[in-house]
Amino acid sequence: MADIKTQIEQLKRGTVEIFNENELAQRFGDAAREKRQLRVKLGMDPTAPDIHLGHTVVMQKMRQFQDMGHKAVLIIGDYTARIGDPTGQNATRPMLSGEQIEKNAQTYIQQAGKVLDTSEERLEVRYNSQWLEKMSLMELIQLAAKKTVAQMLQRDSFKLRLQNDIDVYTHE
């Protein structure tokens, strides 16, 4: 395995900014000393049958981590896809059936395999329903209390919808 500086230089290629290069170096060092893998995560809501180009850009960086001996974790947002999460959208997403979400999730995993090493030691796939389905109403309210309406309204997609008299629903 390459030294930490070489690994960071490789990861920096093609990027605009690494938010905390010193922390990344520390994590590489800790993982090397403890002889363990870092885990690099990407969450995707399977709201359509195909991943988009933006996903592949992130997956290419994840592949670099895998090639350095680390593990990529795909978090499939099957639970959040069920409620019509509007991330980056200018309209409320339709609520999909569980069957459609699962079908989309399977195509995501297949498509991700064109970029990522899908061997068990290099890729883990998790579904956010594994922990979100177990939340009580109280836990959900406590989670929602961590965000303000002002924070939500700062998002361009919500601002634009409000300016154009398009409804924004509380579940979003």
mmCIF file with all atom_site columns, C-alpha atoms in Angstrom:
data_model
loop_
_atom_site.group_PDB
_atom_site.id
_atom_site.type_symbol
_atom_site.label_atom_id
_atom_site.label_alt_id
_atom_site.label_comp_id
_atom_site.label_asym_id
_atom_site.label_entity_id
_atom_site.label_seq_id
_atom_site.pdbx_PDB_ins_code
_atom_site.Cartn_x
_atom_site.Cartn_y
_atom_site.Cartn_z
_atom_site.occupancy
_atom_site.B_iso_or_equiv
_atom_site.pdbx_formal_charge
_atom_site.auth_seq_id
_atom_site.auth_comp_id
_atom_site.auth_asym_id
_atom_site.auth_atom_id
_atom_site.pdbx_PDB_model_num
ATOM 1   C CA . MET A 1 1   ? 0.000   0.000  0.000   1.00 0.00 ? 1   MET A CA 1
ATOM 2   C CA . ALA A 1 2   ? 1.235   3.507  -0.838  1.00 0.00 ? 2   ALA A CA 1
ATOM 3   C CA . ASP A 1 3   ? 2.230   5.909  1.917   1.00 0.00 ? 3   ASP A CA 1
ATOM 4   C CA . ILE A 1 4   ? -0.364  8.339  3.303   1.00 0.00 ? 4   ILE A CA 1
ATOM 5   C CA . LYS A 1 5   ? 0.892   11.355 1.358   1.00 0.00 ? 5   LYS A CA 1
ATOM 6   C CA . THR A 1 6   ? 0.736   9.427  -1.938  1.00 0.00 ? 6   THR A CA 1
ATOM 7   C CA . GLN A 1 7   ? -2.781  8.198  -1.148  1.00 0.00 ? 7   GLN A CA 1
ATOM 8   C CA . ILE A 1 8   ? -3.993  11.721 -0.403  1.00 0.00 ? 8   ILE A CA 1
ATOM 9   C CA . GLU A 1 9   ? -2.370  13.106 -3.565  1.00 0.00 ? 9   GLU A CA 1
ATOM 10  C CA . GLN A 1 10  ? -4.104  10.402 -5.594  1.00 0.00 ? 10  GLN A CA 1
ATOM 11  C CA . LEU A 1 11  ? -7.474  11.229 -4.030  1.00 0.00 ? 11  LEU A CA 1
ATOM 12  C CA . LYS A 1 12  ? -6.966  14.968 -4.605  1.00 0.00 ? 12  LYS A CA 1
ATOM 13  C CA . ARG A 1 13  ? -6.586  14.480 -8.366  1.00 0.00 ? 13  ARG A CA 1
ATOM 14  C CA . GLY A 1 14  ? -9.737  15.687 -10.077 1.00 0.00 ? 14  GLY A CA 1
ATOM 15  C CA . THR A 1 15  ? -11.190 17.277 -6.945  1.00 0.00 ? 15  THR A CA 1
ATOM 16  C CA . VAL A 1 16  ? -11.801 20.921 -6.194  1.00 0.00 ? 16  VAL A CA 1
ATOM 17  C CA . GLU A 1 17  ? -11.391 20.676 -2.439  1.00 0.00 ? 17  GLU A CA 1
ATOM 18  C CA . ILE A 1 18  ? -10.898 18.195 0.383   1.00 0.00 ? 18  ILE A CA 1
ATOM 19  C CA . PHE A 1 19  ? -12.635 19.631 3.392   1.00 0.00 ? 19  PHE A CA 1
ATOM 20  C CA . ASN A 1 20  ? -10.183 18.407 5.976   1.00 0.00 ? 20  ASN A CA 1
ATOM 21  C CA . GLU A 1 21  ? -6.999  16.960 4.530   1.00 0.00 ? 21  GLU A CA 1
ATOM 22  C CA . ASN A 1 22  ? -5.336  16.687 7.953   1.00 0.00 ? 22  ASN A CA 1
ATOM 23  C CA . GLU A 1 23  ? -8.236  14.636 9.311   1.00 0.00 ? 23  GLU A CA 1
ATOM 24  C CA . LEU A 1 24  ? -8.085  12.365 6.269   1.00 0.00 ? 24  LEU A CA 1
ATOM 25  C CA . ALA A 1 25  ? -4.350  11.849 6.816   1.00 0.00 ? 25  ALA A CA 1
ATOM 26  C CA . GLN A 1 26  ? -5.042  11.055 10.486  1.00 0.00 ? 26  GLN A CA 1
ATOM 27  C CA . ARG A 1 27  ? -7.686  8.492  9.541   1.00 0.00 ? 27  ARG A CA 1
ATOM 28  C CA . PHE A 1 28  ? -5.367  6.846  7.010   1.00 0.00 ? 28  PHE A CA 1
ATOM 29  C CA . GLY A 1 29  ? -2.659  6.679  9.682   1.00 0.00 ? 29  GLY A CA 1
ATOM 30  C CA . ASP A 1 30  ? -5.018  5.236  12.311  1.00 0.00 ? 30  ASP A CA 1
ATOM 31  C CA . ALA A 1 31  ? -6.309  2.607  9.881   1.00 0.00 ? 31  ALA A CA 1
ATOM 32  C CA . ALA A 1 32  ? -2.771  1.591  8.894   1.00 0.00 ? 32  ALA A CA 1
ATOM 33  C CA . ARG A 1 33  ? -1.626  1.311  12.529  1.00 0.00 ? 33  ARG A CA 1
ATOM 34  C CA . GLU A 1 34  ? -4.730  -0.665 13.509  1.00 0.00 ? 34  GLU A CA 1
ATOM 35  C CA . LYS A 1 35  ? -4.543  -2.763 10.318  1.00 0.00 ? 35  LYS A CA 1
ATOM 36  C CA . ARG A 1 36  ? -8.162  -2.010 9.413   1.00 0.00 ? 36  ARG A CA 1
ATOM 37  C CA . GLN A 1 37  ? -10.084 -0.611 6.479   1.00 0.00 ? 37  GLN A CA 1
ATOM 38  C CA . LEU A 1 38  ? -11.614 2.821  6.287   1.00 0.00 ? 38  LEU A CA 1
ATOM 39  C CA . ARG A 1 39  ? -15.298 2.828  5.316   1.00 0.00 ? 39  ARG A CA 1
ATOM 40  C CA . VAL A 1 40  ? -16.345 5.351  2.668   1.00 0.00 ? 40  VAL A CA 1
ATOM 41  C CA . LYS A 1 41  ? -20.106 5.801  2.314   1.00 0.00 ? 41  LYS A CA 1
ATOM 42  C CA . LEU A 1 42  ? -22.475 6.998  -0.389  1.00 0.00 ? 42  LEU A CA 1
ATOM 43  C CA . GLY A 1 43  ? -26.234 7.224  0.025   1.00 0.00 ? 43  GLY A CA 1
ATOM 44  C CA . MET A 1 44  ? -28.604 6.960  -2.947  1.00 0.00 ? 44  MET A CA 1
ATOM 45  C CA . ASP A 1 45  ? -32.391 6.968  -2.992  1.00 0.00 ? 45  ASP A CA 1
ATOM 46  C CA . PRO A 1 46  ? -33.606 4.500  -5.650  1.00 0.00 ? 46  PRO A CA 1
ATOM 47  C CA . THR A 1 47  ? -36.294 6.781  -7.062  1.00 0.00 ? 47  THR A CA 1
ATOM 48  C CA . ALA A 1 48  ? -35.493 5.946  -10.699 1.00 0.00 ? 48  ALA A CA 1
ATOM 49  C CA . PRO A 1 49  ? -34.166 2.824  -12.420 1.00 0.00 ? 49  PRO A CA 1
ATOM 50  C CA . ASP A 1 50  ? -30.782 4.345  -13.283 1.00 0.00 ? 50  ASP A CA 1
ATOM 51  C CA . ILE A 1 51  ? -28.071 6.083  -11.315 1.00 0.00 ? 51  ILE A CA 1
ATOM 52  C CA . HIS A 1 52  ? -26.969 9.407  -12.745 1.00 0.00 ? 52  HIS A CA 1
ATOM 53  C CA . LEU A 1 53  ? -23.618 10.769 -13.837 1.00 0.00 ? 53  LEU A CA 1
ATOM 54  C CA . GLY A 1 54  ? -23.123 12.576 -10.520 1.00 0.00 ? 54  GLY A CA 1
ATOM 55  C CA . HIS A 1 55  ? -23.190 9.252  -8.699  1.00 0.00 ? 55  HIS A CA 1
ATOM 56  C CA . THR A 1 56  ? -20.423 7.879  -10.914 1.00 0.00 ? 56  THR A CA 1
ATOM 57  C CA . VAL A 1 57  ? -18.142 10.822 -10.106 1.00 0.00 ? 57  VAL A CA 1
ATOM 58  C CA . VAL A 1 58  ? -18.358 10.004 -6.392  1.00 0.00 ? 58  VAL A CA 1
ATOM 59  C CA . MET A 1 59  ? -18.073 6.275  -7.060  1.00 0.00 ? 59  MET A CA 1
ATOM 60  C CA . GLN A 1 60  ? -14.812 6.819  -8.933  1.00 0.00 ? 60  GLN A CA 1
ATOM 61  C CA . LYS A 1 61  ? -13.348 8.364  -5.757  1.00 0.00 ? 61  LYS A CA 1
ATOM 62  C CA . MET A 1 62  ? -14.789 5.486  -3.755  1.00 0.00 ? 62  MET A CA 1
ATOM 63  C CA . ARG A 1 63  ? -13.065 3.086  -6.151  1.00 0.00 ? 63  ARG A CA 1
ATOM 64  C CA . GLN A 1 64  ? -9.772  4.827  -5.433  1.00 0.00 ? 64  GLN A CA 1
ATOM 65  C CA . PHE A 1 65  ? -10.337 4.164  -1.725  1.00 0.00 ? 65  PHE A CA 1
ATOM 66  C CA . GLN A 1 66  ? -11.131 0.523  -2.549  1.00 0.00 ? 66  GLN A CA 1
ATOM 67  C CA . ASP A 1 67  ? -7.956  0.218  -4.612  1.00 0.00 ? 67  ASP A CA 1
ATOM 68  C CA . MET A 1 68  ? -6.058  1.441  -1.541  1.00 0.00 ? 68  MET A CA 1
ATOM 69  C CA . GLY A 1 69  ? -7.539  -1.441 0.464   1.00 0.00 ? 69  GLY A CA 1
ATOM 70  C CA . HIS A 1 70  ? -10.579 0.261  1.989   1.00 0.00 ? 70  HIS A CA 1
ATOM 71  C CA . LYS A 1 71  ? -14.287 -0.571 1.892   1.00 0.00 ? 71  LYS A CA 1
ATOM 72  C CA . ALA A 1 72  ? -17.043 1.273  0.025   1.00 0.00 ? 72  ALA A CA 1
ATOM 73  C CA . VAL A 1 73  ? -20.494 1.272  1.591   1.00 0.00 ? 73  VAL A CA 1
ATOM 74  C CA . LEU A 1 74  ? -23.529 1.950  -0.567  1.00 0.00 ? 74  LEU A CA 1
ATOM 75  C CA . ILE A 1 75  ? -26.483 3.040  1.504   1.00 0.00 ? 75  ILE A CA 1
ATOM 76  C CA . ILE A 1 76  ? -29.633 2.462  -0.494  1.00 0.00 ? 76  ILE A CA 1
ATOM 77  C CA . GLY A 1 77  ? -32.317 4.884  0.687   1.00 0.00 ? 77  GLY A CA 1
ATOM 78  C CA . ASP A 1 78  ? -35.214 2.481  0.301   1.00 0.00 ? 78  ASP A CA 1
ATOM 79  C CA . TYR A 1 79  ? -37.014 3.975  3.306   1.00 0.00 ? 79  TYR A CA 1
ATOM 80  C CA . THR A 1 80  ? -36.528 7.607  2.305   1.00 0.00 ? 80  THR A CA 1
ATOM 81  C CA . ALA A 1 81  ? -37.540 6.755  -1.278  1.00 0.00 ? 81  ALA A CA 1
ATOM 82  C CA . ARG A 1 82  ? -40.879 5.490  0.072   1.00 0.00 ? 82  ARG A CA 1
ATOM 83  C CA . ILE A 1 83  ? -41.796 8.872  1.497   1.00 0.00 ? 83  ILE A CA 1
ATOM 84  C CA . GLY A 1 84  ? -41.016 10.874 -1.620  1.00 0.00 ? 84  GLY A CA 1
ATOM 85  C CA . ASP A 1 85  ? -37.896 12.674 -0.335  1.00 0.00 ? 85  ASP A CA 1
ATOM 86  C CA . PRO A 1 86  ? -37.389 15.670 -2.683  1.00 0.00 ? 86  PRO A CA 1
ATOM 87  C CA . THR A 1 87  ? -33.593 15.996 -2.515  1.00 0.00 ? 87  THR A CA 1
ATOM 88  C CA . GLY A 1 88  ? -32.540 18.344 -5.303  1.00 0.00 ? 88  GLY A CA 1
ATOM 89  C CA . GLN A 1 89  ? -35.961 18.317 -6.916  1.00 0.00 ? 89  GLN A CA 1
ATOM 90  C CA . ASN A 1 90  ? -38.252 21.191 -7.802  1.00 0.00 ? 90  ASN A CA 1
ATOM 91  C CA . ALA A 1 91  ? -41.361 19.114 -7.203  1.00 0.00 ? 91  ALA A CA 1
ATOM 92  C CA . THR A 1 92  ? -42.541 16.580 -4.685  1.00 0.00 ? 92  THR A CA 1
ATOM 93  C CA . ARG A 1 93  ? -41.339 13.141 -5.703  1.00 0.00 ? 93  ARG A CA 1
ATOM 94  C CA . PRO A 1 94  ? -44.054 10.564 -6.168  1.00 0.00 ? 94  PRO A CA 1
ATOM 95  C CA . MET A 1 95  ? -44.243 7.873  -3.517  1.00 0.00 ? 95  MET A CA 1
ATOM 96  C CA . LEU A 1 96  ? -43.090 4.595  -5.062  1.00 0.00 ? 96  LEU A CA 1
ATOM 97  C CA . SER A 1 97  ? -44.211 1.082  -4.203  1.00 0.00 ? 97  SER A CA 1
ATOM 98  C CA . GLY A 1 98  ? -41.863 -1.172 -2.281  1.00 0.00 ? 98  GLY A CA 1
ATOM 99  C CA . GLU A 1 99  ? -41.575 -3.388 -5.357  1.00 0.00 ? 99  GLU A CA 1
ATOM 100 C CA . GLN A 1 100 ? -40.529 -0.475 -7.590  1.00 0.00 ? 100 GLN A CA 1
ATOM 101 C CA . ILE A 1 101 ? -37.993 0.737  -5.022  1.00 0.00 ? 101 ILE A CA 1
ATOM 102 C CA . GLU A 1 102 ? -36.463 -2.748 -4.727  1.00 0.00 ? 102 GLU A CA 1
ATOM 103 C CA . LYS A 1 103 ? -36.293 -3.099 -8.517  1.00 0.00 ? 103 LYS A CA 1
ATOM 104 C CA . ASN A 1 104 ? -34.572 0.305  -8.785  1.00 0.00 ? 104 ASN A CA 1
ATOM 105 C CA . ALA A 1 105 ? -32.205 -0.586 -5.935  1.00 0.00 ? 105 ALA A CA 1
ATOM 106 C CA . GLN A 1 106 ? -31.108 -3.754 -7.727  1.00 0.00 ? 106 GLN A CA 1
ATOM 107 C CA . THR A 1 107 ? -30.316 -1.804 -10.904 1.00 0.00 ? 107 THR A CA 1
ATOM 108 C CA . TYR A 1 108 ? -28.351 0.723  -8.801  1.00 0.00 ? 108 TYR A CA 1
ATOM 109 C CA . ILE A 1 109 ? -26.221 -2.054 -7.351  1.00 0.00 ? 109 ILE A CA 1
ATOM 110 C CA . GLN A 1 110 ? -25.659 -3.601 -10.788 1.00 0.00 ? 110 GLN A CA 1
ATOM 111 C CA . GLN A 1 111 ? -24.731 -0.229 -12.276 1.00 0.00 ? 111 GLN A CA 1
ATOM 112 C CA . ALA A 1 112 ? -22.465 0.659  -9.347  1.00 0.00 ? 112 ALA A CA 1
ATOM 113 C CA . GLY A 1 113 ? -20.639 -2.615 -10.056 1.00 0.00 ? 113 GLY A CA 1
ATOM 114 C CA . LYS A 1 114 ? -19.413 -1.113 -13.315 1.00 0.00 ? 114 LYS A CA 1
ATOM 115 C CA . VAL A 1 115 ? -17.326 1.342  -11.262 1.00 0.00 ? 115 VAL A CA 1
ATOM 116 C CA . LEU A 1 116 ? -16.869 -0.271 -7.852  1.00 0.00 ? 116 LEU A CA 1
ATOM 117 C CA . ASP A 1 117 ? -15.193 -3.508 -6.828  1.00 0.00 ? 117 ASP A CA 1
ATOM 118 C CA . THR A 1 118 ? -18.194 -5.557 -5.689  1.00 0.00 ? 118 THR A CA 1
ATOM 119 C CA . SER A 1 119 ? -16.247 -8.213 -3.809  1.00 0.00 ? 119 SER A CA 1
ATOM 120 C CA . GLU A 1 120 ? -17.472 -8.730 -0.252  1.00 0.00 ? 120 GLU A CA 1
ATOM 121 C CA . GLU A 1 121 ? -14.246 -7.421 1.290   1.00 0.00 ? 121 GLU A CA 1
ATOM 122 C CA . ARG A 1 122 ? -14.451 -4.173 -0.739  1.00 0.00 ? 122 ARG A CA 1
ATOM 123 C CA . LEU A 1 123 ? -18.189 -3.382 -0.905  1.00 0.00 ? 123 LEU A CA 1
ATOM 124 C CA . GLU A 1 124 ? -20.987 -3.416 1.621   1.00 0.00 ? 124 GLU A CA 1
ATOM 125 C CA . VAL A 1 125 ? -24.580 -2.615 0.675   1.00 0.00 ? 125 VAL A CA 1
ATOM 126 C CA . ARG A 1 126 ? -26.949 -1.394 3.388   1.00 0.00 ? 126 ARG A CA 1
ATOM 127 C CA . TYR A 1 127 ? -30.562 -0.205 3.255   1.00 0.00 ? 127 TYR A CA 1
ATOM 128 C CA . ASN A 1 128 ? -31.614 2.743  5.390   1.00 0.00 ? 128 ASN A CA 1
ATOM 129 C CA . SER A 1 129 ? -34.856 0.937  6.257   1.00 0.00 ? 129 SER A CA 1
ATOM 130 C CA . GLN A 1 130 ? -32.676 -1.293 8.468   1.00 0.00 ? 130 GLN A CA 1
ATOM 131 C CA . TRP A 1 131 ? -32.569 1.484  11.047  1.00 0.00 ? 131 TRP A CA 1
ATOM 132 C CA . LEU A 1 132 ? -35.253 3.995  10.027  1.00 0.00 ? 132 LEU A CA 1
ATOM 133 C CA . GLU A 1 133 ? -38.146 1.473  10.172  1.00 0.00 ? 133 GLU A CA 1
ATOM 134 C CA . LYS A 1 134 ? -37.297 0.805  13.796  1.00 0.00 ? 134 LYS A CA 1
ATOM 135 C CA . MET A 1 135 ? -37.633 4.440  14.875  1.00 0.00 ? 135 MET A CA 1
ATOM 136 C CA . SER A 1 136 ? -40.487 5.348  17.176  1.00 0.00 ? 136 SER A CA 1
ATOM 137 C CA . LEU A 1 137 ? -42.568 8.470  16.656  1.00 0.00 ? 137 LEU A CA 1
ATOM 138 C CA . MET A 1 138 ? -40.669 10.099 19.541  1.00 0.00 ? 138 MET A CA 1
ATOM 139 C CA . GLU A 1 139 ? -37.300 9.321  17.910  1.00 0.00 ? 139 GLU A CA 1
ATOM 140 C CA . LEU A 1 140 ? -38.554 10.668 14.589  1.00 0.00 ? 140 LEU A CA 1
ATOM 141 C CA . ILE A 1 141 ? -39.686 13.915 16.205  1.00 0.00 ? 141 ILE A CA 1
ATOM 142 C CA . GLN A 1 142 ? -36.343 14.226 17.997  1.00 0.00 ? 142 GLN A CA 1
ATOM 143 C CA . LEU A 1 143 ? -34.556 13.754 14.673  1.00 0.00 ? 143 LEU A CA 1
ATOM 144 C CA . ALA A 1 144 ? -36.797 16.317 12.948  1.00 0.00 ? 144 ALA A CA 1
ATOM 145 C CA . ALA A 1 145 ? -36.115 18.765 15.785  1.00 0.00 ? 145 ALA A CA 1
ATOM 146 C CA . LYS A 1 146 ? -32.471 18.963 14.723  1.00 0.00 ? 146 LYS A CA 1
ATOM 147 C CA . LYS A 1 147 ? -33.447 20.951 11.588  1.00 0.00 ? 147 LYS A CA 1
ATOM 148 C CA . THR A 1 148 ? -35.262 24.260 11.422  1.00 0.00 ? 148 THR A CA 1
ATOM 149 C CA . VAL A 1 149 ? -37.746 25.534 8.878   1.00 0.00 ? 149 VAL A CA 1
ATOM 150 C CA . ALA A 1 150 ? -35.221 28.305 8.079   1.00 0.00 ? 150 ALA A CA 1
ATOM 151 C CA . GLN A 1 151 ? -32.588 25.677 7.219   1.00 0.00 ? 151 GLN A CA 1
ATOM 152 C CA . MET A 1 152 ? -35.052 23.879 4.977   1.00 0.00 ? 152 MET A CA 1
ATOM 153 C CA . LEU A 1 153 ? -36.008 27.108 3.215   1.00 0.00 ? 153 LEU A CA 1
ATOM 154 C CA . GLN A 1 154 ? -32.345 27.849 2.448   1.00 0.00 ? 154 GLN A CA 1
ATOM 155 C CA . ARG A 1 155 ? -32.315 24.962 -0.023  1.00 0.00 ? 155 ARG A CA 1
ATOM 156 C CA . ASP A 1 156 ? -32.625 26.279 -3.564  1.00 0.00 ? 156 ASP A CA 1
ATOM 157 C CA . SER A 1 157 ? -35.200 23.667 -4.540  1.00 0.00 ? 157 SER A CA 1
ATOM 158 C CA . PHE A 1 158 ? -37.573 24.725 -1.751  1.00 0.00 ? 158 PHE A CA 1
ATOM 159 C CA . LYS A 1 159 ? -36.957 28.446 -2.321  1.00 0.00 ? 159 LYS A CA 1
ATOM 160 C CA . LEU A 1 160 ? -37.766 28.084 -5.998  1.00 0.00 ? 160 LEU A CA 1
ATOM 161 C CA . ARG A 1 161 ? -40.923 26.115 -5.303  1.00 0.00 ? 161 ARG A CA 1
ATOM 162 C CA . LEU A 1 162 ? -42.173 28.676 -2.813  1.00 0.00 ? 162 LEU A CA 1
ATOM 163 C CA . GLN A 1 163 ? -41.386 31.565 -5.170  1.00 0.00 ? 163 GLN A CA 1
ATOM 164 C CA . ASN A 1 164 ? -43.417 29.792 -7.860  1.00 0.00 ? 164 ASN A CA 1
ATOM 165 C CA . ASP A 1 165 ? -46.325 28.988 -5.503  1.00 0.00 ? 165 ASP A CA 1
ATOM 166 C CA . ILE A 1 166 ? -45.568 25.253 -5.619  1.00 0.00 ? 166 ILE A CA 1
ATOM 167 C CA . ASP A 1 167 ? -46.429 23.416 -2.418  1.00 0.00 ? 167 ASP A CA 1
ATOM 168 C CA . VAL A 1 168 ? -43.734 22.131 -0.067  1.00 0.00 ? 168 VAL A CA 1
ATOM 169 C CA . TYR A 1 169 ? -45.020 19.368 2.189   1.00 0.00 ? 169 TYR A CA 1
ATOM 170 C CA . THR A 1 170 ? -43.935 18.769 5.788   1.00 0.00 ? 170 THR A CA 1
ATOM 171 C CA . HIS A 1 171 ? -42.811 15.173 5.096   1.00 0.00 ? 171 HIS A CA 1
ATOM 172 C CA . GLU A 1 172 ? -40.184 16.577 2.717   1.00 0.00 ? 172 GLU A CA 1
#
